[in-house]
PDB file of C-alpha atoms in Angstrom:
ATOM      1  CA  MET A   1      88.897 138.873 116.483  1.00 74.00           C
ATOM      2  CA  LYS A   2      87.916 138.618 120.043  1.00 91.00           C
ATOM      3  CA  THR A   3      90.217 139.692 123.006  1.00 93.00           C
ATOM      4  CA  LYS A   4      90.240 135.891 123.947  1.00 91.00           C
ATOM      5  CA  ASP A   5      91.797 135.053 120.784  1.00 93.00           C
ATOM      6  CA  THR A   6      94.374 137.671 120.619  1.00 95.00           C
ATOM      7  CA  VAL A   7      95.406 136.624 124.138  1.00 96.00           C
ATOM      8  CA  LEU A   8      95.719 132.757 123.018  1.00 95.00           C
ATOM      9  CA  ILE A   9      97.793 133.763 120.152  1.00 97.00           C
ATOM     10  CA  ALA A  10     100.194 135.806 122.125  1.00 98.00           C
ATOM     11  CA  LEU A  11     100.223 133.346 124.665  1.00 97.00           C
ATOM     12  CA  PHE A  12     101.153 130.421 122.287  1.00 97.00           C
ATOM     13  CA  ALA A  13     103.554 132.363 120.506  1.00 98.00           C
ATOM     14  CA  ALA A  14     105.335 132.947 123.683  1.00 98.00           C
ATOM     15  CA  LEU A  15     105.427 129.203 124.290  1.00 97.00           C
ATOM     16  CA  ILE A  16     106.723 128.578 121.001  1.00 97.00           C
ATOM     17  CA  VAL A  17     109.662 131.285 122.144  1.00 97.00           C
ATOM     18  CA  VAL A  18     110.173 129.426 125.407  1.00 96.00           C
ATOM     19  CA  LEU A  19     110.168 126.106 123.631  1.00 96.00           C
ATOM     20  CA  SER A  20     112.919 127.282 121.231  1.00 94.00           C
ATOM     21  CA  LEU A  21     115.063 128.799 123.718  1.00 92.00           C
ATOM     22  CA  MET A  22     115.338 125.466 125.481  1.00 91.00           C
ATOM     23  CA  PRO A  23     118.589 124.074 125.534  1.00 89.00           C
ATOM     24  CA  PRO A  24     119.097 122.120 122.351  1.00 85.00           C
ATOM     25  CA  ILE A  25     119.784 118.416 122.026  1.00 84.00           C
ATOM     26  CA  PRO A  26     123.063 117.577 119.959  1.00 82.00           C
ATOM     27  CA  LEU A  27     123.169 114.802 117.536  1.00 78.00           C
ATOM     28  CA  PRO A  28     126.082 112.751 117.034  1.00 80.00           C
ATOM     29  CA  ALA A  29     127.817 113.555 113.464  1.00 75.00           C
ATOM     30  CA  ILE A  30     125.141 116.006 112.677  1.00 75.00           C
ATOM     31  CA  PRO A  31     125.973 119.840 113.061  1.00 72.00           C
ATOM     32  CA  VAL A  32     122.190 121.067 113.706  1.00 77.00           C
ATOM     33  CA  PRO A  33     120.764 120.049 117.173  1.00 81.00           C
ATOM     34  CA  VAL A  34     117.091 119.022 118.088  1.00 87.00           C
ATOM     35  CA  THR A  35     115.052 121.817 119.557  1.00 91.00           C
ATOM     36  CA  LEU A  36     111.452 122.015 120.862  1.00 95.00           C
ATOM     37  CA  GLN A  37     110.061 124.771 118.691  1.00 93.00           C
ATOM     38  CA  THR A  38     108.231 122.210 116.320  1.00 94.00           C
ATOM     39  CA  LEU A  39     106.500 121.124 119.651  1.00 97.00           C
ATOM     40  CA  GLY A  40     105.049 124.157 119.851  1.00 97.00           C
ATOM     41  CA  THR A  41     103.815 124.469 116.629  1.00 96.00           C
ATOM     42  CA  MET A  42     102.132 121.251 117.017  1.00 98.00           C
ATOM     43  CA  LEU A  43     100.610 122.456 120.374  1.00 97.00           C
ATOM     44  CA  ALA A  44      99.423 125.781 118.771  1.00 97.00           C
ATOM     45  CA  GLY A  45      97.663 123.862 115.688  1.00 96.00           C
ATOM     46  CA  ALA A  46      96.161 121.247 117.760  1.00 96.00           C
ATOM     47  CA  MET A  47      95.050 123.220 120.878  1.00 95.00           C
ATOM     48  CA  LEU A  48      93.996 126.568 119.041  1.00 95.00           C
ATOM     49  CA  GLY A  49      93.018 125.112 115.679  1.00 94.00           C
ATOM     50  CA  PRO A  50      94.069 126.248 112.146  1.00 95.00           C
ATOM     51  CA  VAL A  51      93.464 130.110 112.260  1.00 96.00           C
ATOM     52  CA  ARG A  52      94.759 130.892 115.741  1.00 96.00           C
ATOM     53  CA  GLY A  53      97.495 128.319 115.818  1.00 97.00           C
ATOM     54  CA  GLY A  54      98.720 129.486 112.581  1.00 97.00           C
ATOM     55  CA  LEU A  55      98.673 133.135 113.661  1.00 98.00           C
ATOM     56  CA  ALA A  56     100.560 132.052 116.701  1.00 98.00           C
ATOM     57  CA  CYS A  57     103.156 130.867 114.478  1.00 98.00           C
ATOM     58  CA  LEU A  58     103.174 133.998 112.078  1.00 98.00           C
ATOM     59  CA  LEU A  59     103.395 135.876 115.266  1.00 98.00           C
ATOM     60  CA  TYR A  60     106.692 134.070 116.584  1.00 98.00           C
ATOM     61  CA  LEU A  61     108.090 134.298 112.965  1.00 98.00           C
ATOM     62  CA  LEU A  62     107.399 138.041 112.913  1.00 98.00           C
ATOM     63  CA  LEU A  63     109.203 138.466 116.391  1.00 98.00           C
ATOM     64  CA  ALA A  64     112.238 136.553 114.597  1.00 97.00           C
ATOM     65  CA  ALA A  65     111.925 138.532 111.513  1.00 97.00           C
ATOM     66  CA  ILE A  66     112.097 141.813 113.237  1.00 97.00           C
ATOM     67  CA  GLY A  67     115.573 140.766 114.806  1.00 96.00           C
ATOM     68  CA  LEU A  68     114.251 139.753 118.414  1.00 97.00           C
ATOM     69  CA  PRO A  69     116.436 136.634 119.531  1.00 96.00           C
ATOM     70  CA  VAL A  70     113.605 134.095 119.667  1.00 96.00           C
ATOM     71  CA  LEU A  71     114.933 131.450 117.508  1.00 94.00           C
ATOM     72  CA  PRO A  72     116.966 128.477 118.868  1.00 91.00           C
ATOM     73  CA  GLY A  73     120.462 129.848 120.066  1.00 86.00           C
ATOM     74  CA  GLY A  74     119.159 133.173 120.487  1.00 90.00           C
ATOM     75  CA  ARG A  75     119.150 134.057 116.918  1.00 91.00           C
ATOM     76  CA  GLY A  76     116.665 136.263 115.060  1.00 95.00           C
ATOM     77  CA  GLY A  77     116.782 138.543 112.001  1.00 95.00           C
ATOM     78  CA  LEU A  78     115.647 138.325 108.476  1.00 95.00           C
ATOM     79  CA  GLY A  79     119.019 136.667 107.454  1.00 94.00           C
ATOM     80  CA  VAL A  80     117.798 133.340 109.320  1.00 94.00           C
ATOM     81  CA  PHE A  81     115.068 133.081 106.929  1.00 95.00           C
ATOM     82  CA  PHE A  82     117.333 132.992 104.091  1.00 95.00           C
ATOM     83  CA  GLY A  83     119.459 130.076 105.406  1.00 93.00           C
ATOM     84  CA  PRO A  84     119.326 126.502 105.287  1.00 92.00           C
ATOM     85  CA  THR A  85     116.651 126.218 107.962  1.00 91.00           C
ATOM     86  CA  GLY A  86     114.400 129.129 106.658  1.00 95.00           C
ATOM     87  CA  GLY A  87     112.071 126.481 105.053  1.00 96.00           C
ATOM     88  CA  PHE A  88     111.321 124.959 108.084  1.00 96.00           C
ATOM     89  CA  LEU A  89     110.674 127.920 109.702  1.00 96.00           C
ATOM     90  CA  VAL A  90     108.239 129.343 106.845  1.00 96.00           C
ATOM     91  CA  GLY A  91     106.602 125.652 106.974  1.00 97.00           C
ATOM     92  CA  MET A  92     105.857 126.221 110.929  1.00 97.00           C
ATOM     93  CA  ALA A  93     102.734 128.635 110.076  1.00 96.00           C
ATOM     94  CA  LEU A  94     101.636 126.033 107.457  1.00 97.00           C
ATOM     95  CA  GLY A  95     102.042 122.980 109.769  1.00 98.00           C
ATOM     96  CA  ALA A  96     100.255 124.864 112.487  1.00 98.00           C
ATOM     97  CA  CYS A  97      97.274 125.477 110.034  1.00 97.00           C
ATOM     98  CA  ILE A  98      97.112 122.113 108.860  1.00 98.00           C
ATOM     99  CA  THR A  99      97.583 120.588 112.452  1.00 97.00           C
ATOM    100  CA  GLY A 100      94.746 122.485 113.729  1.00 96.00           C
ATOM    101  CA  TRP A 101      92.337 121.639 110.700  1.00 96.00           C
ATOM    102  CA  LEU A 102      93.092 118.085 111.276  1.00 96.00           C
ATOM    103  CA  ALA A 103      92.721 118.213 114.855  1.00 94.00           C
ATOM    104  CA  ARG A 104      89.340 119.879 114.535  1.00 91.00           C
ATOM    105  CA  HIS A 105      87.933 117.194 111.991  1.00 92.00           C
ATOM    106  CA  LEU A 106      89.662 114.045 113.608  1.00 92.00           C
ATOM    107  CA  ALA A 107      90.145 114.644 117.374  1.00 86.00           C
ATOM    108  CA  ALA A 108      87.794 117.060 118.457  1.00 75.00           C
ATOM    109  CA  ARG A 109      84.669 115.212 117.284  1.00 78.00           C
ATOM    110  CA  ALA A 110      86.010 111.666 118.247  1.00 82.00           C
ATOM    111  CA  ARG A 111      83.789 110.298 120.908  1.00 83.00           C
ATOM    112  CA  HIS A 112      86.431 107.834 122.541  1.00 88.00           C
ATOM    113  CA  ALA A 113      89.466 108.762 124.031  1.00 89.00           C
ATOM    114  CA  GLY A 114      91.914 106.366 121.996  1.00 91.00           C
ATOM    115  CA  LEU A 115      90.420 107.983 118.850  1.00 93.00           C
ATOM    116  CA  ALA A 116      91.087 111.325 120.089  1.00 92.00           C
ATOM    117  CA  VAL A 117      94.707 110.681 121.042  1.00 94.00           C
ATOM    118  CA  ALA A 118      95.106 108.959 117.914  1.00 95.00           C
ATOM    119  CA  GLY A 119      93.419 111.872 116.050  1.00 95.00           C
ATOM    120  CA  TYR A 120      95.783 114.417 117.463  1.00 97.00           C
ATOM    121  CA  VAL A 121      98.764 112.277 116.824  1.00 97.00           C
ATOM    122  CA  ALA A 122      97.883 111.955 113.090  1.00 97.00           C
ATOM    123  CA  ALA A 123      97.203 115.876 113.069  1.00 97.00           C
ATOM    124  CA  CYS A 124     100.453 116.478 114.457  1.00 98.00           C
ATOM    125  CA  VAL A 125     102.345 114.050 112.346  1.00 98.00           C
ATOM    126  CA  VAL A 126     100.804 115.226 109.107  1.00 98.00           C
ATOM    127  CA  GLY A 127     101.042 119.038 110.059  1.00 97.00           C
ATOM    128  CA  GLY A 128     103.746 119.426 112.185  1.00 96.00           C
ATOM    129  CA  ILE A 129     106.026 116.999 110.599  1.00 97.00           C
ATOM    130  CA  LEU A 130     105.251 116.406 106.722  1.00 98.00           C
ATOM    131  CA  ALA A 131     103.778 119.826 105.924  1.00 98.00           C
ATOM    132  CA  VAL A 132     106.931 121.492 107.689  1.00 97.00           C
ATOM    133  CA  TYR A 133     109.278 119.041 105.919  1.00 97.00           C
ATOM    134  CA  ALA A 134     107.595 119.531 102.585  1.00 97.00           C
ATOM    135  CA  ILE A 135     108.666 123.268 102.614  1.00 97.00           C
ATOM    136  CA  GLY A 136     111.957 122.788 104.550  1.00 96.00           C
ATOM    137  CA  ILE A 137     113.595 119.838 102.631  1.00 96.00           C
ATOM    138  CA  PRO A 138     113.133 121.683  99.304  1.00 97.00           C
ATOM    139  CA  TRP A 139     114.499 124.890 100.492  1.00 96.00           C
ATOM    140  CA  LEU A 140     117.553 122.852 102.316  1.00 95.00           C
ATOM    141  CA  ALA A 141     118.219 121.466  98.769  1.00 96.00           C
ATOM    142  CA  ALA A 142     118.021 124.718  96.992  1.00 96.00           C
ATOM    143  CA  VAL A 143     120.049 126.579  99.637  1.00 95.00           C
ATOM    144  CA  THR A 144     122.895 124.237  99.895  1.00 94.00           C
ATOM    145  CA  GLN A 145     122.913 123.117  96.407  1.00 95.00           C
ATOM    146  CA  MET A 146     122.226 119.586  97.570  1.00 93.00           C
ATOM    147  CA  GLU A 147     120.176 117.084  95.759  1.00 95.00           C
ATOM    148  CA  TRP A 148     116.707 116.653  97.263  1.00 94.00           C
ATOM    149  CA  SER A 149     117.327 112.926  98.276  1.00 94.00           C
ATOM    150  CA  LYS A 150     120.393 114.093 100.218  1.00 93.00           C
ATOM    151  CA  ALA A 151     118.536 116.743 101.911  1.00 93.00           C
ATOM    152  CA  ALA A 152     115.874 114.359 102.651  1.00 95.00           C
ATOM    153  CA  LEU A 153     118.109 111.889 104.085  1.00 93.00           C
ATOM    154  CA  ALA A 154     119.833 114.605 106.095  1.00 90.00           C
ATOM    155  CA  VAL A 155     116.446 115.502 107.704  1.00 92.00           C
ATOM    156  CA  ALA A 156     115.859 112.037 108.607  1.00 93.00           C
ATOM    157  CA  ALA A 157     117.576 112.035 111.715  1.00 89.00           C
ATOM    158  CA  PHE A 158     115.143 114.203 113.116  1.00 93.00           C
ATOM    159  CA  VAL A 159     111.984 112.231 112.305  1.00 95.00           C
ATOM    160  CA  PRO A 160     112.061 109.810 115.362  1.00 93.00           C
ATOM    161  CA  GLY A 161     112.344 113.027 117.698  1.00 93.00           C
ATOM    162  CA  ASP A 162     109.464 114.921 115.973  1.00 96.00           C
ATOM    163  CA  VAL A 163     107.283 111.645 116.120  1.00 97.00           C
ATOM    164  CA  LEU A 164     107.900 111.996 119.751  1.00 96.00           C
ATOM    165  CA  LYS A 165     107.009 115.531 119.763  1.00 97.00           C
ATOM    166  CA  ALA A 166     104.106 114.683 117.994  1.00 98.00           C
ATOM    167  CA  VAL A 167     102.723 112.313 120.750  1.00 98.00           C
ATOM    168  CA  VAL A 168     103.706 114.613 123.494  1.00 98.00           C
ATOM    169  CA  ALA A 169     101.741 117.403 121.798  1.00 98.00           C
ATOM    170  CA  ALA A 170      98.836 115.049 120.979  1.00 97.00           C
ATOM    171  CA  TRP A 171      98.794 113.789 124.647  1.00 96.00           C
ATOM    172  CA  VAL A 172      98.830 117.238 125.854  1.00 96.00           C
ATOM    173  CA  ALA A 173      96.432 118.807 123.502  1.00 95.00           C
ATOM    174  CA  TRP A 174      93.895 115.665 124.395  1.00 93.00           C
ATOM    175  CA  ARG A 175      94.426 116.151 128.358  1.00 93.00           C
ATOM    176  CA  VAL A 176      93.666 120.189 127.981  1.00 92.00           C
ATOM    177  CA  GLU A 177      90.669 119.734 125.512  1.00 87.00           C
ATOM    178  CA  ARG A 178      88.946 117.597 128.184  1.00 83.00           C
ATOM    179  CA  VAL A 179      88.936 120.449 130.679  1.00 84.00           C
ATOM    180  CA  TRP A 180      89.229 123.649 128.702  1.00 82.00           C
ATOM    181  CA  PRO A 181      87.605 122.724 125.100  1.00 76.00           C
ATOM    182  CA  MET A 182      89.580 125.559 122.996  1.00 71.00           C
ATOM    183  CA  LEU A 183      89.839 123.633 119.675  1.00 62.00           C
ATOM    184  CA  ARG A 184      86.085 123.425 119.506  1.00 59.00           C
ATOM    185  CA  GLU A 185      85.341 127.247 120.097  1.00 62.00           C
ATOM    186  CA  SER A 186      88.061 128.124 117.696  1.00 62.00           C
ATOM    187  CA  PRO A 187      87.223 130.210 114.471  1.00 63.00           C
TER     188      PRO A 187
END
């Protein structure tokens, strides 16, 4: 791994930390607020590619696992991974990998700006939302002893915000890729 790759991985792990520590947005009648850490996951995958994006998320999760207060609300430690949101945290690394792989195949090769942005949006939705939810919802159901359908319904309130994050991440990734093509040179 080149020094540039290591720096980018650390930089995006730090970006995810900063986005995680932004003040959460409370939702009415739901005890879990909206946070921006999934935006960081989408950006890492879309801008760095599958390997570096996944490693940036793994570094972020390692920092949380060793107890640093890098998760929303200043939380950290292994206990968080065994709680109701632990599956969503674990799903972040997979989500960044999938987002990066799809971005490389859908967006980076697109010749038209509209197709590139659409490719980034599709990559962020599939990797940053569907992949993360695919691990997070069953985990939530298992930890809370809730039926899968009820767990999915509980998470449905977050879908509009996550789609908005996917659009923002896609636009940012597209704009940055035009001046600094990180995705095309990623491993």
